[in-house]
PDB file of N, CA, C and O in Angstrom:
ATOM      1  N   PHE A  25      42.056  94.588  69.383  1.00  0.00           N
ATOM      2  CA  PHE A  25      42.480  94.456  70.676  1.00  0.00           C
ATOM      3  C   PHE A  25      41.815  95.518  71.667  1.00  0.00           C
ATOM      4  O   PHE A  25      40.844  95.110  72.669  1.00  0.00           O
ATOM      5  N   VAL A  26      42.731  96.453  71.541  1.00  0.00           N
ATOM      6  CA  VAL A  26      42.523  97.618  72.438  1.00  0.00           C
ATOM      7  C   VAL A  26      42.488  98.853  71.846  1.00  0.00           C
ATOM      8  O   VAL A  26      43.231  99.226  70.988  1.00  0.00           O
ATOM      9  N   ALA A  27      41.118  99.537  72.170  1.00  0.00           N
ATOM     10  CA  ALA A  27      41.258 100.675  71.517  1.00  0.00           C
ATOM     11  C   ALA A  27      41.334 101.983  71.871  1.00  0.00           C
ATOM     12  O   ALA A  27      41.971 102.871  71.223  1.00  0.00           O
ATOM     13  N   ARG A  28      42.074 102.031  73.381  1.00  0.00           N
ATOM     14  CA  ARG A  28      42.359 103.282  74.038  1.00  0.00           C
ATOM     15  C   ARG A  28      44.032 103.345  73.133  1.00  0.00           C
ATOM     16  O   ARG A  28      44.565 102.179  73.741  1.00  0.00           O
ATOM     17  N   LYS A  29      44.326 104.951  72.659  1.00  0.00           N
ATOM     18  CA  LYS A  29      45.711 105.014  72.586  1.00  0.00           C
ATOM     19  C   LYS A  29      46.989 105.093  73.777  1.00  0.00           C
ATOM     20  O   LYS A  29      47.798 104.306  73.602  1.00  0.00           O
ATOM     21  N   GLU A  30      45.980 105.062  74.863  1.00  0.00           N
ATOM     22  CA  GLU A  30      47.088 105.145  75.844  1.00  0.00           C
ATOM     23  C   GLU A  30      47.392 103.685  76.035  1.00  0.00           C
ATOM     24  O   GLU A  30      48.808 103.414  76.719  1.00  0.00           O
ATOM     25  N   THR A  31      46.642 103.169  76.205  1.00  0.00           N
ATOM     26  CA  THR A  31      46.622 101.463  76.499  1.00  0.00           C
ATOM     27  C   THR A  31      47.590 100.929  75.218  1.00  0.00           C
ATOM     28  O   THR A  31      48.062  99.938  75.751  1.00  0.00           O
ATOM     29  N   LYS A  32      47.070 101.232  74.025  1.00  0.00           N
ATOM     30  CA  LYS A  32      48.186 100.549  73.203  1.00  0.00           C
ATOM     31  C   LYS A  32      49.431 100.969  73.172  1.00  0.00           C
ATOM     32  O   LYS A  32      50.294 100.434  73.451  1.00  0.00           O
ATOM     33  N   ILE A  33      49.939 102.269  73.669  1.00  0.00           N
ATOM     34  CA  ILE A  33      51.189 102.804  74.128  1.00  0.00           C
ATOM     35  C   ILE A  33      51.660 101.721  75.309  1.00  0.00           C
ATOM     36  O   ILE A  33      53.043 101.709  75.397  1.00  0.00           O
ATOM     37  N   THR A  34      50.886 101.613  76.530  1.00  0.00           N
ATOM     38  CA  THR A  34      51.454 101.077  77.802  1.00  0.00           C
ATOM     39  C   THR A  34      51.848  99.779  76.865  1.00  0.00           C
ATOM     40  O   THR A  34      53.071  98.858  77.825  1.00  0.00           O
ATOM     41  N   LEU A  35      50.758  98.463  76.511  1.00  0.00           N
ATOM     42  CA  LEU A  35      51.583  97.556  76.396  1.00  0.00           C
ATOM     43  C   LEU A  35      52.674  97.260  75.065  1.00  0.00           C
ATOM     44  O   LEU A  35      53.155  96.554  75.497  1.00  0.00           O
ATOM     45  N   ALA A  36      52.730  98.401  74.525  1.00  0.00           N
ATOM     46  CA  ALA A  36      53.649  98.467  73.488  1.00  0.00           C
ATOM     47  C   ALA A  36      54.732  98.312  74.558  1.00  0.00           C
ATOM     48  O   ALA A  36      56.018  97.913  74.374  1.00  0.00           O
ATOM     49  N   ASN A  37      55.244  99.430  75.665  1.00  0.00           N
ATOM     50  CA  ASN A  37      56.049  99.385  76.073  1.00  0.00           C
ATOM     51  C   ASN A  37      56.676  97.886  76.954  1.00  0.00           C
ATOM     52  O   ASN A  37      57.857  97.982  76.907  1.00  0.00           O
ATOM     53  N   GLN A  38      55.748  97.934  77.565  1.00  0.00           N
ATOM     54  CA  GLN A  38      55.427  96.413  77.861  1.00  0.00           C
ATOM     55  C   GLN A  38      56.078  95.697  77.198  1.00  0.00           C
ATOM     56  O   GLN A  38      56.659  94.847  78.127  1.00  0.00           O
ATOM     57  N   ALA A  39      55.584  95.174  76.090  1.00  0.00           N
ATOM     58  CA  ALA A  39      56.234  94.187  75.170  1.00  0.00           C
ATOM     59  C   ALA A  39      57.474  94.273  74.963  1.00  0.00           C
ATOM     60  O   ALA A  39      58.300  93.184  75.149  1.00  0.00           O
ATOM     61  N   SER A  40      58.294  95.817  74.909  1.00  0.00           N
ATOM     62  CA  SER A  40      59.359  96.033  74.303  1.00  0.00           C
ATOM     63  C   SER A  40      60.160  95.618  75.952  1.00  0.00           C
ATOM     64  O   SER A  40      61.339  94.832  75.689  1.00  0.00           O
ATOM     65  N   TYR A  41      59.699  96.104  77.122  1.00  0.00           N
ATOM     66  CA  TYR A  41      60.517  95.653  78.398  1.00  0.00           C
ATOM     67  C   TYR A  41      60.294  93.916  78.663  1.00  0.00           C
ATOM     68  O   TYR A  41      61.661  93.556  78.806  1.00  0.00           O
ATOM     69  N   ASN A  42      59.606  93.386  78.235  1.00  0.00           N
ATOM     70  CA  ASN A  42      59.327  92.044  78.747  1.00  0.00           C
ATOM     71  C   ASN A  42      60.536  91.094  77.456  1.00  0.00           C
ATOM     72  O   ASN A  42      60.793  90.067  77.856  1.00  0.00           O
ATOM     73  N   GLY A  43      60.562  91.960  76.254  1.00  0.00           N
ATOM     74  CA  GLY A  43      61.399  91.123  75.264  1.00  0.00           C
ATOM     75  C   GLY A  43      62.399  91.440  75.819  1.00  0.00           C
ATOM     76  O   GLY A  43      63.664  90.215  75.577  1.00  0.00           O
ATOM     77  N   MET A  44      62.612  92.554  76.237  1.00  0.00           N
ATOM     78  CA  MET A  44      64.495  92.765  76.916  1.00  0.00           C
ATOM     79  C   MET A  44      65.062  91.942  77.913  1.00  0.00           C
ATOM     80  O   MET A  44      65.898  90.930  77.951  1.00  0.00           O
ATOM     81  N   LEU A  45      63.772  91.395  78.374  1.00  0.00           N
ATOM     82  CA  LEU A  45      63.700  90.335  79.676  1.00  0.00           C
ATOM     83  C   LEU A  45      64.052  89.252  79.089  1.00  0.00           C
ATOM     84  O   LEU A  45      65.068  88.100  79.740  1.00  0.00           O
ATOM     85  N   GLY A  46      63.400  89.007  78.428  1.00  0.00           N
ATOM     86  CA  GLY A  46      63.495  87.770  77.775  1.00  0.00           C
ATOM     87  C   GLY A  46      64.694  86.997  77.024  1.00  0.00           C
ATOM     88  O   GLY A  46      65.236  86.276  77.388  1.00  0.00           O
ATOM     89  N   VAL A  47      65.363  88.381  76.480  1.00  0.00           N
ATOM     90  CA  VAL A  47      66.542  88.182  76.002  1.00  0.00           C
ATOM     91  C   VAL A  47      67.297  87.990  77.052  1.00  0.00           C
ATOM     92  O   VAL A  47      68.655  87.005  77.017  1.00  0.00           O
ATOM     93  N   LEU A  48      67.457  88.727  77.764  1.00  0.00           N
ATOM     94  CA  LEU A  48      68.333  88.530  79.243  1.00  0.00           C
ATOM     95  C   LEU A  48      68.364  87.105  79.987  1.00  0.00           C
ATOM     96  O   LEU A  48      69.085  86.567  80.531  1.00  0.00           O
ATOM     97  N   LEU A  49      67.457  86.941  80.087  1.00  0.00           N
ATOM     98  CA  LEU A  49      67.101  85.681  80.337  1.00  0.00           C
ATOM     99  C   LEU A  49      67.474  84.621  79.514  1.00  0.00           C
ATOM    100  O   LEU A  49      68.356  83.878  80.275  1.00  0.00           O
ATOM    101  N   LEU A  50      67.605  84.436  78.317  1.00  0.00           N
ATOM    102  CA  LEU A  50      67.810  83.778  77.480  1.00  0.00           C
ATOM    103  C   LEU A  50      69.739  83.738  77.554  1.00  0.00           C
ATOM    104  O   LEU A  50      70.774  82.763  77.470  1.00  0.00           O
ATOM    105  N   LEU A  51      70.102  84.509  77.259  1.00  0.00           N
ATOM    106  CA  LEU A  51      71.864  84.625  77.687  1.00  0.00           C
ATOM    107  C   LEU A  51      72.288  84.521  78.901  1.00  0.00           C
ATOM    108  O   LEU A  51      73.345  84.198  78.984  1.00  0.00           O
ATOM    109  N   THR A  52      71.251  84.582  80.226  1.00  0.00           N
ATOM    110  CA  THR A  52      71.790  84.091  81.278  1.00  0.00           C
ATOM    111  C   THR A  52      71.784  82.337  81.078  1.00  0.00           C
ATOM    112  O   THR A  52      73.462  82.175  81.806  1.00  0.00           O
ATOM    113  N   ALA A  53      71.242  82.100  80.212  1.00  0.00           N
ATOM    114  CA  ALA A  53      71.582  80.467  79.979  1.00  0.00           C
ATOM    115  C   ALA A  53      72.938  80.230  79.532  1.00  0.00           C
ATOM    116  O   ALA A  53      73.777  79.359  79.814  1.00  0.00           O
ATOM    117  N   PHE A  54      73.618  81.092  78.450  1.00  0.00           N
ATOM    118  CA  PHE A  54      74.981  81.119  78.012  1.00  0.00           C
ATOM    119  C   PHE A  54      75.868  81.407  78.816  1.00  0.00           C
ATOM    120  O   PHE A  54      76.949  80.910  78.829  1.00  0.00           O
ATOM    121  N   ILE A  55      75.625  82.796  79.609  1.00  0.00           N
ATOM    122  CA  ILE A  55      77.150  83.541  79.757  1.00  0.00           C
ATOM    123  C   ILE A  55      77.209  83.308  81.658  1.00  0.00           C
ATOM    124  O   ILE A  55      78.260  83.399  82.169  1.00  0.00           O
ATOM    125  N   VAL A  56      75.994  83.046  82.220  1.00  0.00           N
ATOM    126  CA  VAL A  56      76.520  83.150  83.761  1.00  0.00           C
ATOM    127  C   VAL A  56      76.595  82.070  84.044  1.00  0.00           C
ATOM    128  O   VAL A  56      76.602  80.458  83.472  1.00  0.00           O
ATOM    129  N   PRO A  57      77.687  81.455  84.861  1.00  0.00           N
ATOM    130  CA  PRO A  57      78.374  80.091  85.345  1.00  0.00           C
ATOM    131  C   PRO A  57      77.133  79.408  85.882  1.00  0.00           C
ATOM    132  O   PRO A  57      76.145  79.654  86.407  1.00  0.00           O
ATOM    133  N   ALA A  58      77.294  78.128  85.604  1.00  0.00           N
ATOM    134  CA  ALA A  58      75.875  77.588  85.603  1.00  0.00           C
ATOM    135  C   ALA A  58      75.410  77.432  86.842  1.00  0.00           C
ATOM    136  O   ALA A  58      74.362  76.594  87.341  1.00  0.00           O
ATOM    137  N   ASP A  59      76.189  77.613  87.944  1.00  0.00           N
ATOM    138  CA  ASP A  59      75.537  77.126  89.554  1.00  0.00           C
ATOM    139  C   ASP A  59      74.892  78.353  89.990  1.00  0.00           C
ATOM    140  O   ASP A  59      74.100  78.436  90.748  1.00  0.00           O
ATOM    141  N   ALA A  60      75.143  79.209  89.150  1.00  0.00           N
ATOM    142  CA  ALA A  60      74.348  80.626  89.295  1.00  0.00           C
ATOM    143  C   ALA A  60      73.075  81.063  88.305  1.00  0.00           C
ATOM    144  O   ALA A  60      72.631  82.009  88.985  1.00  0.00           O
ATOM    145  N   VAL A  61      72.871  80.040  87.357  1.00  0.00           N
ATOM    146  CA  VAL A  61      71.909  80.687  86.705  1.00  0.00           C
ATOM    147  C   VAL A  61      70.031  80.380  87.131  1.00  0.00           C
ATOM    148  O   VAL A  61      69.410  80.942  87.269  1.00  0.00           O
ATOM    149  N   VAL A  62      70.295  79.441  87.927  1.00  0.00           N
ATOM    150  CA  VAL A  62      69.123  79.663  88.757  1.00  0.00           C
ATOM    151  C   VAL A  62      68.743  80.506  89.623  1.00  0.00           C
ATOM    152  O   VAL A  62      67.546  81.267  89.574  1.00  0.00           O
ATOM    153  N   ILE A  63      69.545  81.257  90.299  1.00  0.00           N
ATOM    154  CA  ILE A  63      69.337  82.540  91.217  1.00  0.00           C
ATOM    155  C   ILE A  63      69.295  83.467  90.585  1.00  0.00           C
ATOM    156  O   ILE A  63      68.051  84.447  90.593  1.00  0.00           O
ATOM    157  N   VAL A  64      69.983  83.972  89.296  1.00  0.00           N
ATOM    158  CA  VAL A  64      70.148  84.591  88.545  1.00  0.00           C
ATOM    159  C   VAL A  64      68.564  84.619  87.686  1.00  0.00           C
ATOM    160  O   VAL A  64      67.746  85.677  87.628  1.00  0.00           O
ATOM    161  N   ALA A  65      68.064  83.686  87.192  1.00  0.00           N
ATOM    162  CA  ALA A  65      66.766  83.761  86.541  1.00  0.00           C
ATOM    163  C   ALA A  65      65.761  83.576  87.611  1.00  0.00           C
ATOM    164  O   ALA A  65      64.704  84.534  87.101  1.00  0.00           O
ATOM    165  N   ALA A  66      65.810  83.703  88.684  1.00  0.00           N
ATOM    166  CA  ALA A  66      64.520  83.389  90.002  1.00  0.00           C
ATOM    167  C   ALA A  66      64.787  84.818  89.792  1.00  0.00           C
ATOM    168  O   ALA A  66      63.676  85.564  89.901  1.00  0.00           O
ATOM    169  N   MET A  67      65.701  85.395  89.898  1.00  0.00           N
ATOM    170  CA  MET A  67      65.898  87.085  90.536  1.00  0.00           C
ATOM    171  C   MET A  67      65.038  88.086  89.739  1.00  0.00           C
ATOM    172  O   MET A  67      64.267  88.548  89.442  1.00  0.00           O
ATOM    173  N   LEU A  68      65.498  87.871  88.315  1.00  0.00           N
ATOM    174  CA  LEU A  68      64.834  88.028  87.108  1.00  0.00           C
ATOM    175  C   LEU A  68      62.974  87.832  86.738  1.00  0.00           C
ATOM    176  O   LEU A  68      62.443  88.938  87.140  1.00  0.00           O
ATOM    177  N   PHE A  69      62.816  86.892  87.306  1.00  0.00           N
ATOM    178  CA  PHE A  69      61.481  86.813  87.185  1.00  0.00           C
ATOM    179  C   PHE A  69      60.808  87.142  88.298  1.00  0.00           C
ATOM    180  O   PHE A  69      59.596  87.954  88.392  1.00  0.00           O
ATOM    181  N   MET A  70      61.372  87.321  89.345  1.00  0.00           N
ATOM    182  CA  MET A  70      60.762  87.529  90.786  1.00  0.00           C
ATOM    183  C   MET A  70      60.774  89.679  90.430  1.00  0.00           C
ATOM    184  O   MET A  70      59.737  90.041  91.130  1.00  0.00           O
ATOM    185  N   PHE A  71      61.724  90.175  89.758  1.00  0.00           N
ATOM    186  CA  PHE A  71      61.460  91.334  89.506  1.00  0.00           C
ATOM    187  C   PHE A  71      60.493  91.511  88.660  1.00  0.00           C
ATOM    188  O   PHE A  71      59.560  92.843  88.691  1.00  0.00           O
ATOM    189  N   VAL A  72      60.308  90.872  87.481  1.00  0.00           N
ATOM    190  CA  VAL A  72      59.235  91.040  86.269  1.00  0.00           C
ATOM    191  C   VAL A  72      57.955  90.742  87.258  1.00  0.00           C
ATOM    192  O   VAL A  72      57.061  91.683  86.820  1.00  0.00           O
ATOM    193  N   LEU A  73      57.763  89.736  88.189  1.00  0.00           N
ATOM    194  CA  LEU A  73      56.762  89.650  89.051  1.00  0.00           C
ATOM    195  C   LEU A  73      56.241  91.244  89.693  1.00  0.00           C
ATOM    196  O   LEU A  73      55.118  91.057  89.708  1.00  0.00           O
ATOM    197  N   VAL A  74      56.747  91.531  90.543  1.00  0.00           N
ATOM    198  CA  VAL A  74      56.941  92.545  91.420  1.00  0.00           C
ATOM    199  C   VAL A  74      56.407  93.737  90.772  1.00  0.00           C
ATOM    200  O   VAL A  74      55.374  94.390  90.770  1.00  0.00           O
ATOM    201  N   VAL A  75      57.193  93.774  88.900  1.00  0.00           N
ATOM    202  CA  VAL A  75      56.727  95.056  88.536  1.00  0.00           C
ATOM    203  C   VAL A  75      55.434  94.646  87.635  1.00  0.00           C
ATOM    204  O   VAL A  75      54.441  95.750  87.856  1.00  0.00           O
ATOM    205  N   GLY A  76      55.186  93.763  87.306  1.00  0.00           N
ATOM    206  CA  GLY A  76      53.563  92.907  87.093  1.00  0.00           C
ATOM    207  C   GLY A  76      52.587  93.541  87.769  1.00  0.00           C
ATOM    208  O   GLY A  76      51.602  93.985  87.665  1.00  0.00           O
ATOM    209  N   ILE A  77      53.077  93.506  88.848  1.00  0.00           N
ATOM    210  CA  ILE A  77      52.138  93.475  90.437  1.00  0.00           C
ATOM    211  C   ILE A  77      51.557  95.129  90.468  1.00  0.00           C
ATOM    212  O   ILE A  77      50.572  95.528  90.707  1.00  0.00           O
ATOM    213  N   TYR A  78      52.815  95.772  90.425  1.00  0.00           N
ATOM    214  CA  TYR A  78      52.661  97.242  90.547  1.00  0.00           C
ATOM    215  C   TYR A  78      51.946  97.362  89.600  1.00  0.00           C
ATOM    216  O   TYR A  78      51.011  98.335  89.591  1.00  0.00           O
ATOM    217  N   GLY A  79      52.284  97.415  88.028  1.00  0.00           N
ATOM    218  CA  GLY A  79      51.654  97.918  87.196  1.00  0.00           C
ATOM    219  C   GLY A  79      50.481  97.468  86.743  1.00  0.00           C
ATOM    220  O   GLY A  79      49.392  98.384  86.686  1.00  0.00           O
ATOM    221  N   GLY A  80      49.824  96.373  87.420  1.00  0.00           N
ATOM    222  CA  GLY A  80      48.307  95.952  87.495  1.00  0.00           C
ATOM    223  C   GLY A  80      47.450  96.565  88.108  1.00  0.00           C
ATOM    224  O   GLY A  80      46.523  97.264  88.071  1.00  0.00           O
ATOM    225  N   ALA A  81      48.339  97.149  89.475  1.00  0.00           N
ATOM    226  CA  ALA A  81      47.729  97.572  90.812  1.00  0.00           C
ATOM    227  C   ALA A  81      47.356  98.996  90.151  1.00  0.00           C
ATOM    228  O   ALA A  81      46.423  99.952  90.789  1.00  0.00           O
ATOM    229  N   THR A  82      48.261  99.674  89.459  1.00  0.00           N
ATOM    230  CA  THR A  82      48.432 101.057  89.181  1.00  0.00           C
ATOM    231  C   THR A  82      47.909 101.661  87.870  1.00  0.00           C
ATOM    232  O   THR A  82      47.595 102.518  87.473  1.00  0.00           O
ATOM    233  N   VAL A  83      48.475 101.060  86.946  1.00  0.00           N
ATOM    234  CA  VAL A  83      47.997 100.980  85.551  1.00  0.00           C
ATOM    235  C   VAL A  83      46.874 100.585  85.163  1.00  0.00           C
ATOM    236  O   VAL A  83      45.529 101.495  85.014  1.00  0.00           O
ATOM    237  N   ILE A  84      46.930  99.348  84.487  1.00  0.00           N
ATOM    238  CA  ILE A  84      45.635  98.557  83.609  1.00  0.00           C
ATOM    239  C   ILE A  84      45.753  97.329  84.424  1.00  0.00           C
ATOM    240  O   ILE A  84      46.911  96.350  84.465  1.00  0.00           O
ATOM    241  N   LYS A  85      44.722  96.797  84.702  1.00  0.00           N
ATOM    242  CA  LYS A  85      44.489  95.164  85.224  1.00  0.00           C
ATOM    243  C   LYS A  85      45.112  94.425  84.216  1.00  0.00           C
ATOM    244  O   LYS A  85      45.709  93.086  84.579  1.00  0.00           O
ATOM    245  N   GLY A  86      44.913  94.801  82.719  1.00  0.00           N
ATOM    246  CA  GLY A  86      45.645  93.745  81.629  1.00  0.00           C
ATOM    247  C   GLY A  86      47.347  93.231  82.330  1.00  0.00           C
ATOM    248  O   GLY A  86      47.428  92.140  81.585  1.00  0.00           O
ATOM    249  N   ILE A  87      48.003  94.194  82.672  1.00  0.00           N
ATOM    250  CA  ILE A  87      49.096  93.648  83.123  1.00  0.00           C
ATOM    251  C   ILE A  87      49.477  92.885  83.764  1.00  0.00           C
ATOM    252  O   ILE A  87      50.563  91.943  84.120  1.00  0.00           O
ATOM    253  N   TYR A  88      48.543  92.171  84.795  1.00  0.00           N
ATOM    254  CA  TYR A  88      48.349  91.186  85.568  1.00  0.00           C
ATOM    255  C   TYR A  88      48.963  89.960  84.626  1.00  0.00           C
ATOM    256  O   TYR A  88      49.292  89.010  84.811  1.00  0.00           O
ATOM    257  N   LEU A  89      47.824  90.071  83.368  1.00  0.00           N
ATOM    258  CA  LEU A  89      47.808  88.506  82.644  1.00  0.00           C
ATOM    259  C   LEU A  89      48.771  89.000  81.697  1.00  0.00           C
ATOM    260  O   LEU A  89      49.338  87.739  81.725  1.00  0.00           O
ATOM    261  N   PHE A  90      49.467  90.110  81.106  1.00  0.00           N
ATOM    262  CA  PHE A  90      50.260  90.017  80.170  1.00  0.00           C
ATOM    263  C   PHE A  90      51.721  89.734  80.964  1.00  0.00           C
ATOM    264  O   PHE A  90      52.798  89.658  80.073  1.00  0.00           O
ATOM    265  N   GLN A  91      51.768  90.578  81.941  1.00  0.00           N
ATOM    266  CA  GLN A  91      53.381  90.249  82.710  1.00  0.00           C
ATOM    267  C   GLN A  91      53.607  89.284  83.949  1.00  0.00           C
ATOM    268  O   GLN A  91      54.529  88.480  83.824  1.00  0.00           O
ATOM    269  N   ALA A  92      52.654  89.920  84.579  1.00  0.00           N
ATOM    270  CA  ALA A  92      52.801  89.055  86.330  1.00  0.00           C
ATOM    271  C   ALA A  92      52.394  87.462  86.242  1.00  0.00           C
ATOM    272  O   ALA A  92      53.411  86.808  86.695  1.00  0.00           O
ATOM    273  N   PHE A  93      51.164  86.960  85.343  1.00  0.00           N
ATOM    274  CA  PHE A  93      51.233  85.903  85.069  1.00  0.00           C
ATOM    275  C   PHE A  93      52.432  85.022  84.311  1.00  0.00           C
ATOM    276  O   PHE A  93      52.829  83.820  84.952  1.00  0.00           O
ATOM    277  N   PRO A  94      52.629  85.364  83.199  1.00  0.00           N
ATOM    278  CA  PRO A  94      53.914  85.014  82.632  1.00  0.00           C
ATOM    279  C   PRO A  94      55.365  84.954  83.677  1.00  0.00           C
ATOM    280  O   PRO A  94      55.739  83.569  83.656  1.00  0.00           O
ATOM    281  N   ALA A  95      55.517  85.758  84.584  1.00  0.00           N
ATOM    282  CA  ALA A  95      56.366  85.751  85.719  1.00  0.00           C
ATOM    283  C   ALA A  95      56.591  84.470  86.831  1.00  0.00           C
ATOM    284  O   ALA A  95      57.334  83.937  86.581  1.00  0.00           O
ATOM    285  N   VAL A  96      55.043  84.372  86.993  1.00  0.00           N
ATOM    286  CA  VAL A  96      54.809  83.065  87.715  1.00  0.00           C
ATOM    287  C   VAL A  96      54.913  82.158  86.890  1.00  0.00           C
ATOM    288  O   VAL A  96      55.637  81.097  87.468  1.00  0.00           O
ATOM    289  N   ILE A  97      54.729  81.732  85.973  1.00  0.00           N
ATOM    290  CA  ILE A  97      54.880  80.399  85.077  1.00  0.00           C
ATOM    291  C   ILE A  97      56.370  80.578  85.077  1.00  0.00           C
ATOM    292  O   ILE A  97      57.166  78.939  84.902  1.00  0.00           O
ATOM    293  N   GLY A  98      57.498  81.371  84.689  1.00  0.00           N
ATOM    294  CA  GLY A  98      58.756  81.295  84.401  1.00  0.00           C
ATOM    295  C   GLY A  98      59.448  80.971  86.023  1.00  0.00           C
ATOM    296  O   GLY A  98      60.371  80.035  85.799  1.00  0.00           O
ATOM    297  N   LEU A  99      58.806  81.582  87.018  1.00  0.00           N
ATOM    298  CA  LEU A  99      59.424  81.164  88.301  1.00  0.00           C
ATOM    299  C   LEU A  99      59.251  79.509  88.141  1.00  0.00           C
ATOM    300  O   LEU A  99      60.208  78.976  88.836  1.00  0.00           O
ATOM    301  N   LEU A 100      58.159  79.193  88.363  1.00  0.00           N
ATOM    302  CA  LEU A 100      57.813  77.552  88.531  1.00  0.00           C
ATOM    303  C   LEU A 100      58.600  77.301  87.386  1.00  0.00           C
ATOM    304  O   LEU A 100      59.251  75.888  87.978  1.00  0.00           O
ATOM    305  N   ALA A 101      58.917  77.416  86.155  1.00  0.00           N
ATOM    306  CA  ALA A 101      59.409  76.364  85.805  1.00  0.00           C
ATOM    307  C   ALA A 101      61.307  76.155  85.783  1.00  0.00           C
ATOM    308  O   ALA A 101      61.782  75.450  85.794  1.00  0.00           O
ATOM    309  N   VAL A 102      61.657  77.649  86.460  1.00  0.00           N
ATOM    310  CA  VAL A 102      63.131  77.722  87.165  1.00  0.00           C
ATOM    311  C   VAL A 102      63.065  76.774  88.299  1.00  0.00           C
ATOM    312  O   VAL A 102      64.029  75.810  88.260  1.00  0.00           O
ATOM    313  N   PHE A 103      61.965  76.402  89.102  1.00  0.00           N
ATOM    314  CA  PHE A 103      62.201  75.892  89.995  1.00  0.00           C
ATOM    315  C   PHE A 103      62.017  74.383  90.235  1.00  0.00           C
ATOM    316  O   PHE A 103      62.470  73.755  90.297  1.00  0.00           O
ATOM    317  N   LEU A 104      60.820  73.932  88.898  1.00  0.00           N
ATOM    318  CA  LEU A 104      60.770  72.758  88.795  1.00  0.00           C
ATOM    319  C   LEU A 104      61.892  72.273  87.919  1.00  0.00           C
ATOM    320  O   LEU A 104      62.361  70.507  87.699  1.00  0.00           O
ATOM    321  N   ALA A 105      62.713  73.128  87.164  1.00  0.00           N
ATOM    322  CA  ALA A 105      63.570  72.340  86.345  1.00  0.00           C
ATOM    323  C   ALA A 105      64.863  72.139  87.088  1.00  0.00           C
ATOM    324  O   ALA A 105      65.619  71.514  87.055  1.00  0.00           O
ATOM    325  N   HIS A 106      64.929  72.563  88.645  1.00  0.00           N
ATOM    326  CA  HIS A 106      65.944  72.961  89.268  1.00  0.00           C
ATOM    327  C   HIS A 106      65.745  71.569  90.179  1.00  0.00           C
ATOM    328  O   HIS A 106      66.249  70.743  90.510  1.00  0.00           O
TER     329      HIS A 106
END
């Protein structure tokens, strides 16, 4: 899928970063008090979105698709579920 070594490393780092945030979001659902879950989850998704936009603008455009776009979907899911 990706031929350049630097890009593969960037995507691998991004995947581990996103995975850790995903685990944190799941833990949020079980550890954070119920009235704060929506706020904490929204803040985490906004953090991912901001970092994704910055990464897409400064590193590779694929970050928009692999990081910023899923964060937008997550934000929408949080607000629609609330």
